[in-house]
Amino acid sequence: MMSDALRGKTILFLGSSVTYGSAAGGVSFVEMLAEACGCRTIKEAVSGTTLVDTGEDSYIARMKRMERGRADLFVCQLSTNDASQGLPLGALDGRADCATVAGAMEYIIDYARRTWRCPVAFYTNPRYESDAYARMTALLDACAERYGVEIIDLWDDPGVNALAPEQRARYMSDPIHPTLEGYRALWLPLFERRLSEILSDPDA
C-alpha cells in the first residue's frame, strides 16, 4: 500500500554498503521505497566509507557533491565502518570536528539543514557484536536530543533483532548486510512507516 506521506517526496540517502545494497546486487531499501511509495530517492552510497572525513570518498566529501535541488528529507546511515576501523568517537561540542564521529555527525546535520532546508534523520544498523558501534548508537541518541534529528532505530528494533535462525539466514548475508529478501521483507516496511511518520510531523 502506497504511503500518501511519501508520494511525490524527494528523499536523499547518504551511506555506505548497507545503503548501497552490497549483498543484494547494489539494490537496497532505497530503490524499493521509490517503487513502492511513489517517492523520488537519491542514493549516495559507497561501500567501506565512513562518517569521519578520511578522504574524497568519506560521507562528508560525497555529501558536498550531491545535487542541491529541493529535498524533503535527508537520511544518513550510521556507518559500521567507523566502528570497525576504530575511528575516534569524539564529543558533541559544537565544533563539528570532522576527524571524529561526533564532529562528523554535527557537520552533516548542519550542512544538510543549510543546503536542503529539510528534516535530517539517521538510521542505525540492526544489532550485532560490536561495543564500538554500541557506543556510536548511544552517541547518536545524545546527538538527536541535542540537535533535534530523527532516528530510524534498527539497533533496538525488536522485530528486526529477534529473527529465528532460518529467517536470519534468508534475510542477512552476514551480521551487517541484508539480502534482497531482507530489504524487502524487513527494511522496506520499517522505513516506509518511519519516514512517513517523520514527513507527517509538522515539528520534524
PDB file of C-alpha atoms in Angstrom:
ATOM      1  CA  MET A   1       0.000   0.000   0.000  1.00  0.00           C
ATOM      2  CA  MET A   2       1.458   3.330  -1.088  1.00  0.00           C
ATOM      3  CA  SER A   3       2.064   5.855   1.654  1.00  0.00           C
ATOM      4  CA  ASP A   4       0.447   9.233   0.971  1.00  0.00           C
ATOM      5  CA  ALA A   5       3.089  10.885   3.158  1.00  0.00           C
ATOM      6  CA  LEU A   6       5.887   9.703   0.842  1.00  0.00           C
ATOM      7  CA  ARG A   7       4.235  10.068  -2.552  1.00  0.00           C
ATOM      8  CA  GLY A   8       5.976  12.727  -4.630  1.00  0.00           C
ATOM      9  CA  LYS A   9       8.615  13.491  -1.983  1.00  0.00           C
ATOM     10  CA  THR A  10      12.336  13.731  -2.684  1.00  0.00           C
ATOM     11  CA  ILE A  11      14.454  11.864  -0.128  1.00  0.00           C
ATOM     12  CA  LEU A  12      18.256  11.940  -0.061  1.00  0.00           C
ATOM     13  CA  PHE A  13      20.212   8.970   1.306  1.00  0.00           C
ATOM     14  CA  LEU A  14      23.875   9.125   2.329  1.00  0.00           C
ATOM     15  CA  GLY A  15      25.653   5.975   3.405  1.00  0.00           C
ATOM     16  CA  SER A  16      27.963   3.061   2.811  1.00  0.00           C
ATOM     17  CA  SER A  17      27.473  -0.619   1.926  1.00  0.00           C
ATOM     18  CA  VAL A  18      24.135  -1.147   3.693  1.00  0.00           C
ATOM     19  CA  THR A  19      22.575   1.843   1.959  1.00  0.00           C
ATOM     20  CA  TYR A  20      24.168   0.714  -1.292  1.00  0.00           C
ATOM     21  CA  GLY A  21      22.932  -2.891  -1.062  1.00  0.00           C
ATOM     22  CA  SER A  22      26.301  -4.595  -1.378  1.00  0.00           C
ATOM     23  CA  ALA A  23      24.893  -8.070  -0.641  1.00  0.00           C
ATOM     24  CA  ALA A  24      21.891  -7.520  -2.925  1.00  0.00           C
ATOM     25  CA  GLY A  25      23.466  -6.582  -6.241  1.00  0.00           C
ATOM     26  CA  GLY A  26      23.509  -2.867  -5.496  1.00  0.00           C
ATOM     27  CA  VAL A  27      19.773  -2.715  -4.756  1.00  0.00           C
ATOM     28  CA  SER A  28      18.611  -1.732  -1.280  1.00  0.00           C
ATOM     29  CA  PHE A  29      15.536  -0.470   0.522  1.00  0.00           C
ATOM     30  CA  VAL A  30      16.170   2.899  -1.164  1.00  0.00           C
ATOM     31  CA  GLU A  31      15.106   1.739  -4.630  1.00  0.00           C
ATOM     32  CA  MET A  32      12.303  -0.308  -3.112  1.00  0.00           C
ATOM     33  CA  LEU A  33      10.906   2.776  -1.363  1.00  0.00           C
ATOM     34  CA  ALA A  34      10.821   4.702  -4.610  1.00  0.00           C
ATOM     35  CA  GLU A  35       8.942   1.920  -6.370  1.00  0.00           C
ATOM     36  CA  ALA A  36       6.550   1.098  -3.540  1.00  0.00           C
ATOM     37  CA  CYS A  37       5.794   4.611  -2.317  1.00  0.00           C
ATOM     38  CA  GLY A  38       5.985   6.828  -5.378  1.00  0.00           C
ATOM     39  CA  CYS A  39       8.776   8.977  -3.989  1.00  0.00           C
ATOM     40  CA  ARG A  40      11.989  10.142  -5.632  1.00  0.00           C
ATOM     41  CA  THR A  41      15.073   8.772  -3.917  1.00  0.00           C
ATOM     42  CA  ILE A  42      18.660   9.907  -4.468  1.00  0.00           C
ATOM     43  CA  LYS A  43      21.238   7.435  -3.178  1.00  0.00           C
ATOM     44  CA  GLU A  44      24.830   8.448  -2.484  1.00  0.00           C
ATOM     45  CA  ALA A  45      26.379   5.265  -1.121  1.00  0.00           C
ATOM     46  CA  VAL A  46      29.869   3.786  -1.389  1.00  0.00           C
ATOM     47  CA  SER A  47      30.887   0.596   0.407  1.00  0.00           C
ATOM     48  CA  GLY A  48      33.585   0.869   3.060  1.00  0.00           C
ATOM     49  CA  THR A  49      33.172   4.594   3.654  1.00  0.00           C
ATOM     50  CA  THR A  50      32.970   6.463   6.947  1.00  0.00           C
ATOM     51  CA  LEU A  51      31.294   9.392   8.625  1.00  0.00           C
ATOM     52  CA  VAL A  52      34.720  10.604   9.729  1.00  0.00           C
ATOM     53  CA  ASP A  53      36.258  12.641   6.917  1.00  0.00           C
ATOM     54  CA  THR A  54      39.100  10.400   5.771  1.00  0.00           C
ATOM     55  CA  GLY A  55      39.297  11.485   2.126  1.00  0.00           C
ATOM     56  CA  GLU A  56      37.397  12.014  -1.107  1.00  0.00           C
ATOM     57  CA  ASP A  57      35.045   9.053  -0.568  1.00  0.00           C
ATOM     58  CA  SER A  58      34.058   9.929   3.012  1.00  0.00           C
ATOM     59  CA  TYR A  59      30.448  10.750   3.777  1.00  0.00           C
ATOM     60  CA  ILE A  60      31.242  14.445   4.082  1.00  0.00           C
ATOM     61  CA  ALA A  61      33.186  14.693   0.825  1.00  0.00           C
ATOM     62  CA  ARG A  62      30.449  12.884  -1.106  1.00  0.00           C
ATOM     63  CA  MET A  63      27.659  14.844   0.566  1.00  0.00           C
ATOM     64  CA  LYS A  64      29.205  18.050  -0.770  1.00  0.00           C
ATOM     65  CA  ARG A  65      28.933  16.635  -4.292  1.00  0.00           C
ATOM     66  CA  MET A  66      25.242  15.752  -4.049  1.00  0.00           C
ATOM     67  CA  GLU A  67      22.734  17.734  -6.075  1.00  0.00           C
ATOM     68  CA  ARG A  68      21.437  20.867  -4.406  1.00  0.00           C
ATOM     69  CA  GLY A  69      17.861  20.939  -5.608  1.00  0.00           C
ATOM     70  CA  ARG A  70      14.760  20.669  -3.450  1.00  0.00           C
ATOM     71  CA  ALA A  71      14.602  17.842  -0.918  1.00  0.00           C
ATOM     72  CA  ASP A  72      12.001  16.854   1.646  1.00  0.00           C
ATOM     73  CA  LEU A  73      14.193  14.671   3.883  1.00  0.00           C
ATOM     74  CA  PHE A  74      17.873  13.805   4.321  1.00  0.00           C
ATOM     75  CA  VAL A  75      18.663  10.322   5.690  1.00  0.00           C
ATOM     76  CA  CYS A  76      22.178   9.324   6.807  1.00  0.00           C
ATOM     77  CA  GLN A  77      23.392   5.813   7.668  1.00  0.00           C
ATOM     78  CA  LEU A  78      25.326   5.482  10.919  1.00  0.00           C
ATOM     79  CA  SER A  79      28.167   3.606   9.250  1.00  0.00           C
ATOM     80  CA  THR A  80      29.536   0.450  10.826  1.00  0.00           C
ATOM     81  CA  ASN A  81      32.867   1.198   9.142  1.00  0.00           C
ATOM     82  CA  ASP A  82      33.760   3.905  11.667  1.00  0.00           C
ATOM     83  CA  ALA A  83      33.406   1.260  14.384  1.00  0.00           C
ATOM     84  CA  SER A  84      35.310  -1.480  12.555  1.00  0.00           C
ATOM     85  CA  GLN A  85      38.140   0.924  11.685  1.00  0.00           C
ATOM     86  CA  GLY A  86      38.424   2.170  15.274  1.00  0.00           C
ATOM     87  CA  LEU A  87      37.924   5.809  14.339  1.00  0.00           C
ATOM     88  CA  PRO A  88      37.697   8.295  17.237  1.00  0.00           C
ATOM     89  CA  LEU A  89      34.274   8.866  18.732  1.00  0.00           C
ATOM     90  CA  GLY A  90      34.858  12.432  19.923  1.00  0.00           C
ATOM     91  CA  ALA A  91      32.336  14.597  21.746  1.00  0.00           C
ATOM     92  CA  LEU A  92      29.309  16.692  20.857  1.00  0.00           C
ATOM     93  CA  ASP A  93      30.811  20.107  21.479  1.00  0.00           C
ATOM     94  CA  GLY A  94      29.530  22.140  18.540  1.00  0.00           C
ATOM     95  CA  ARG A  95      32.925  22.339  16.847  1.00  0.00           C
ATOM     96  CA  ALA A  96      31.955  19.864  14.084  1.00  0.00           C
ATOM     97  CA  ASP A  97      35.420  18.311  14.118  1.00  0.00           C
ATOM     98  CA  CYS A  98      35.180  16.030  11.078  1.00  0.00           C
ATOM     99  CA  ALA A  99      38.065  13.884  12.325  1.00  0.00           C
ATOM    100  CA  THR A 100      35.694  12.339  14.898  1.00  0.00           C
ATOM    101  CA  VAL A 101      32.340  10.557  14.617  1.00  0.00           C
ATOM    102  CA  ALA A 102      30.619  13.136  16.822  1.00  0.00           C
ATOM    103  CA  GLY A 103      32.001  16.066  14.883  1.00  0.00           C
ATOM    104  CA  ALA A 104      31.162  14.467  11.554  1.00  0.00           C
ATOM    105  CA  MET A 105      27.552  13.983  12.669  1.00  0.00           C
ATOM    106  CA  GLU A 106      27.397  17.632  13.736  1.00  0.00           C
ATOM    107  CA  TYR A 107      28.821  18.726  10.396  1.00  0.00           C
ATOM    108  CA  ILE A 108      26.433  16.528   8.377  1.00  0.00           C
ATOM    109  CA  ILE A 109      23.392  17.807  10.282  1.00  0.00           C
ATOM    110  CA  ASP A 110      24.373  21.450   9.858  1.00  0.00           C
ATOM    111  CA  TYR A 111      25.330  21.087   6.193  1.00  0.00           C
ATOM    112  CA  ALA A 112      22.154  19.189   5.273  1.00  0.00           C
ATOM    113  CA  ARG A 113      19.919  21.713   7.001  1.00  0.00           C
ATOM    114  CA  ARG A 114      21.662  24.678   5.372  1.00  0.00           C
ATOM    115  CA  THR A 115      21.809  23.091   1.931  1.00  0.00           C
ATOM    116  CA  TRP A 116      18.430  21.371   1.613  1.00  0.00           C
ATOM    117  CA  ARG A 117      16.446  23.046   4.397  1.00  0.00           C
ATOM    118  CA  CYS A 118      14.724  19.803   5.305  1.00  0.00           C
ATOM    119  CA  PRO A 119      14.482  17.434   8.277  1.00  0.00           C
ATOM    120  CA  VAL A 120      17.503  15.208   8.983  1.00  0.00           C
ATOM    121  CA  ALA A 121      17.338  11.579  10.091  1.00  0.00           C
ATOM    122  CA  PHE A 122      19.975   8.963  10.866  1.00  0.00           C
ATOM    123  CA  TYR A 123      19.444   5.221  10.769  1.00  0.00           C
ATOM    124  CA  THR A 124      21.308   2.555  12.698  1.00  0.00           C
ATOM    125  CA  ASN A 125      22.236  -0.981  11.758  1.00  0.00           C
ATOM    126  CA  PRO A 126      20.483  -3.981  13.333  1.00  0.00           C
ATOM    127  CA  ARG A 127      22.255  -5.226  16.454  1.00  0.00           C
ATOM    128  CA  TYR A 128      25.494  -7.153  16.013  1.00  0.00           C
ATOM    129  CA  GLU A 129      28.529  -7.836  18.205  1.00  0.00           C
ATOM    130  CA  SER A 130      30.326  -4.502  18.379  1.00  0.00           C
ATOM    131  CA  ASP A 131      30.979  -2.479  21.506  1.00  0.00           C
ATOM    132  CA  ALA A 132      32.300   0.338  19.321  1.00  0.00           C
ATOM    133  CA  TYR A 133      29.088   0.536  17.311  1.00  0.00           C
ATOM    134  CA  ALA A 134      27.034   0.364  20.507  1.00  0.00           C
ATOM    135  CA  ARG A 135      28.897   3.466  21.686  1.00  0.00           C
ATOM    136  CA  MET A 136      28.115   5.135  18.357  1.00  0.00           C
ATOM    137  CA  THR A 137      24.384   4.450  18.747  1.00  0.00           C
ATOM    138  CA  ALA A 138      24.474   5.928  22.260  1.00  0.00           C
ATOM    139  CA  LEU A 139      26.239   8.983  20.855  1.00  0.00           C
ATOM    140  CA  LEU A 140      23.579   9.255  18.155  1.00  0.00           C
ATOM    141  CA  ASP A 141      20.851   9.230  20.820  1.00  0.00           C
ATOM    142  CA  ALA A 142      22.557  12.168  22.529  1.00  0.00           C
ATOM    143  CA  CYS A 143      23.019  13.898  19.174  1.00  0.00           C
ATOM    144  CA  ALA A 144      19.342  13.508  18.321  1.00  0.00           C
ATOM    145  CA  GLU A 145      18.314  15.003  21.636  1.00  0.00           C
ATOM    146  CA  ARG A 146      20.738  17.901  21.333  1.00  0.00           C
ATOM    147  CA  TYR A 147      20.127  18.796  17.694  1.00  0.00           C
ATOM    148  CA  GLY A 148      16.575  17.606  17.122  1.00  0.00           C
ATOM    149  CA  VAL A 149      17.248  14.994  14.468  1.00  0.00           C
ATOM    150  CA  GLU A 150      15.214  11.845  13.914  1.00  0.00           C
ATOM    151  CA  ILE A 151      16.469   8.273  14.394  1.00  0.00           C
ATOM    152  CA  ILE A 152      15.340   5.206  12.492  1.00  0.00           C
ATOM    153  CA  ASP A 153      16.465   2.746  15.117  1.00  0.00           C
ATOM    154  CA  LEU A 154      17.154  -0.752  13.839  1.00  0.00           C
ATOM    155  CA  TRP A 155      19.739  -1.310  16.593  1.00  0.00           C
ATOM    156  CA  ASP A 156      16.975  -1.602  19.196  1.00  0.00           C
ATOM    157  CA  ASP A 157      14.131  -2.782  16.964  1.00  0.00           C
ATOM    158  CA  PRO A 158      12.714  -5.994  18.497  1.00  0.00           C
ATOM    159  CA  GLY A 159      11.247  -7.289  15.237  1.00  0.00           C
ATOM    160  CA  VAL A 160      14.479  -6.934  13.290  1.00  0.00           C
ATOM    161  CA  ASN A 161      16.653  -8.296  16.091  1.00  0.00           C
ATOM    162  CA  ALA A 162      14.540 -11.317  17.099  1.00  0.00           C
ATOM    163  CA  LEU A 163      14.783 -13.257  13.865  1.00  0.00           C
ATOM    164  CA  ALA A 164      14.651 -17.025  14.004  1.00  0.00           C
ATOM    165  CA  PRO A 165      17.816 -18.695  12.651  1.00  0.00           C
ATOM    166  CA  GLU A 166      16.142 -19.702   9.383  1.00  0.00           C
ATOM    167  CA  GLN A 167      14.879 -16.139   8.863  1.00  0.00           C
ATOM    168  CA  ARG A 168      18.302 -14.689   9.599  1.00  0.00           C
ATOM    169  CA  ALA A 169      19.816 -16.986   7.000  1.00  0.00           C
ATOM    170  CA  ARG A 170      17.347 -15.662   4.399  1.00  0.00           C
ATOM    171  CA  TYR A 171      17.361 -12.006   5.388  1.00  0.00           C
ATOM    172  CA  MET A 172      21.017 -11.360   6.256  1.00  0.00           C
ATOM    173  CA  SER A 173      24.101 -12.317   4.256  1.00  0.00           C
ATOM    174  CA  ASP A 174      26.238 -11.623   7.353  1.00  0.00           C
ATOM    175  CA  PRO A 175      25.655  -9.818  10.682  1.00  0.00           C
ATOM    176  CA  ILE A 176      25.678  -6.413   8.953  1.00  0.00           C
ATOM    177  CA  HIS A 177      24.427  -6.701   5.359  1.00  0.00           C
ATOM    178  CA  PRO A 178      20.835  -7.590   4.387  1.00  0.00           C
ATOM    179  CA  THR A 179      19.956  -9.749   1.425  1.00  0.00           C
ATOM    180  CA  LEU A 180      17.478  -8.595  -1.221  1.00  0.00           C
ATOM    181  CA  GLU A 181      14.738 -10.500   0.606  1.00  0.00           C
ATOM    182  CA  GLY A 182      15.785  -8.927   3.892  1.00  0.00           C
ATOM    183  CA  TYR A 183      15.472  -5.431   2.463  1.00  0.00           C
ATOM    184  CA  ARG A 184      12.069  -6.244   1.023  1.00  0.00           C
ATOM    185  CA  ALA A 185      10.568  -8.136   3.964  1.00  0.00           C
ATOM    186  CA  LEU A 186      12.056  -6.227   6.916  1.00  0.00           C
ATOM    187  CA  TRP A 187      13.596  -2.919   5.915  1.00  0.00           C
ATOM    188  CA  LEU A 188      11.052  -1.639   3.400  1.00  0.00           C
ATOM    189  CA  PRO A 189       8.007  -1.693   5.719  1.00  0.00           C
ATOM    190  CA  LEU A 190      10.017  -0.303   8.623  1.00  0.00           C
ATOM    191  CA  PHE A 191      11.416   2.594   6.589  1.00  0.00           C
ATOM    192  CA  GLU A 192       8.080   3.289   4.941  1.00  0.00           C
ATOM    193  CA  ARG A 193       6.458   3.615   8.361  1.00  0.00           C
ATOM    194  CA  ARG A 194       9.173   5.705   9.997  1.00  0.00           C
ATOM    195  CA  LEU A 195       9.764   8.040   7.056  1.00  0.00           C
ATOM    196  CA  SER A 196       6.008   8.562   6.768  1.00  0.00           C
ATOM    197  CA  GLU A 197       5.902   9.481  10.467  1.00  0.00           C
ATOM    198  CA  ILE A 198       8.781  11.932  10.071  1.00  0.00           C
ATOM    199  CA  LEU A 199       7.331  13.626   6.999  1.00  0.00           C
ATOM    200  CA  SER A 200       3.894  13.843   8.626  1.00  0.00           C
ATOM    201  CA  ASP A 201       5.279  15.532  11.743  1.00  0.00           C
ATOM    202  CA  PRO A 202       4.992  19.312  11.455  1.00  0.00           C
ATOM    203  CA  ASP A 203       7.771  19.721  14.058  1.00  0.00           C
ATOM    204  CA  ALA A 204      10.310  17.486  12.274  1.00  0.00           C
TER     205      ALA A 204
END
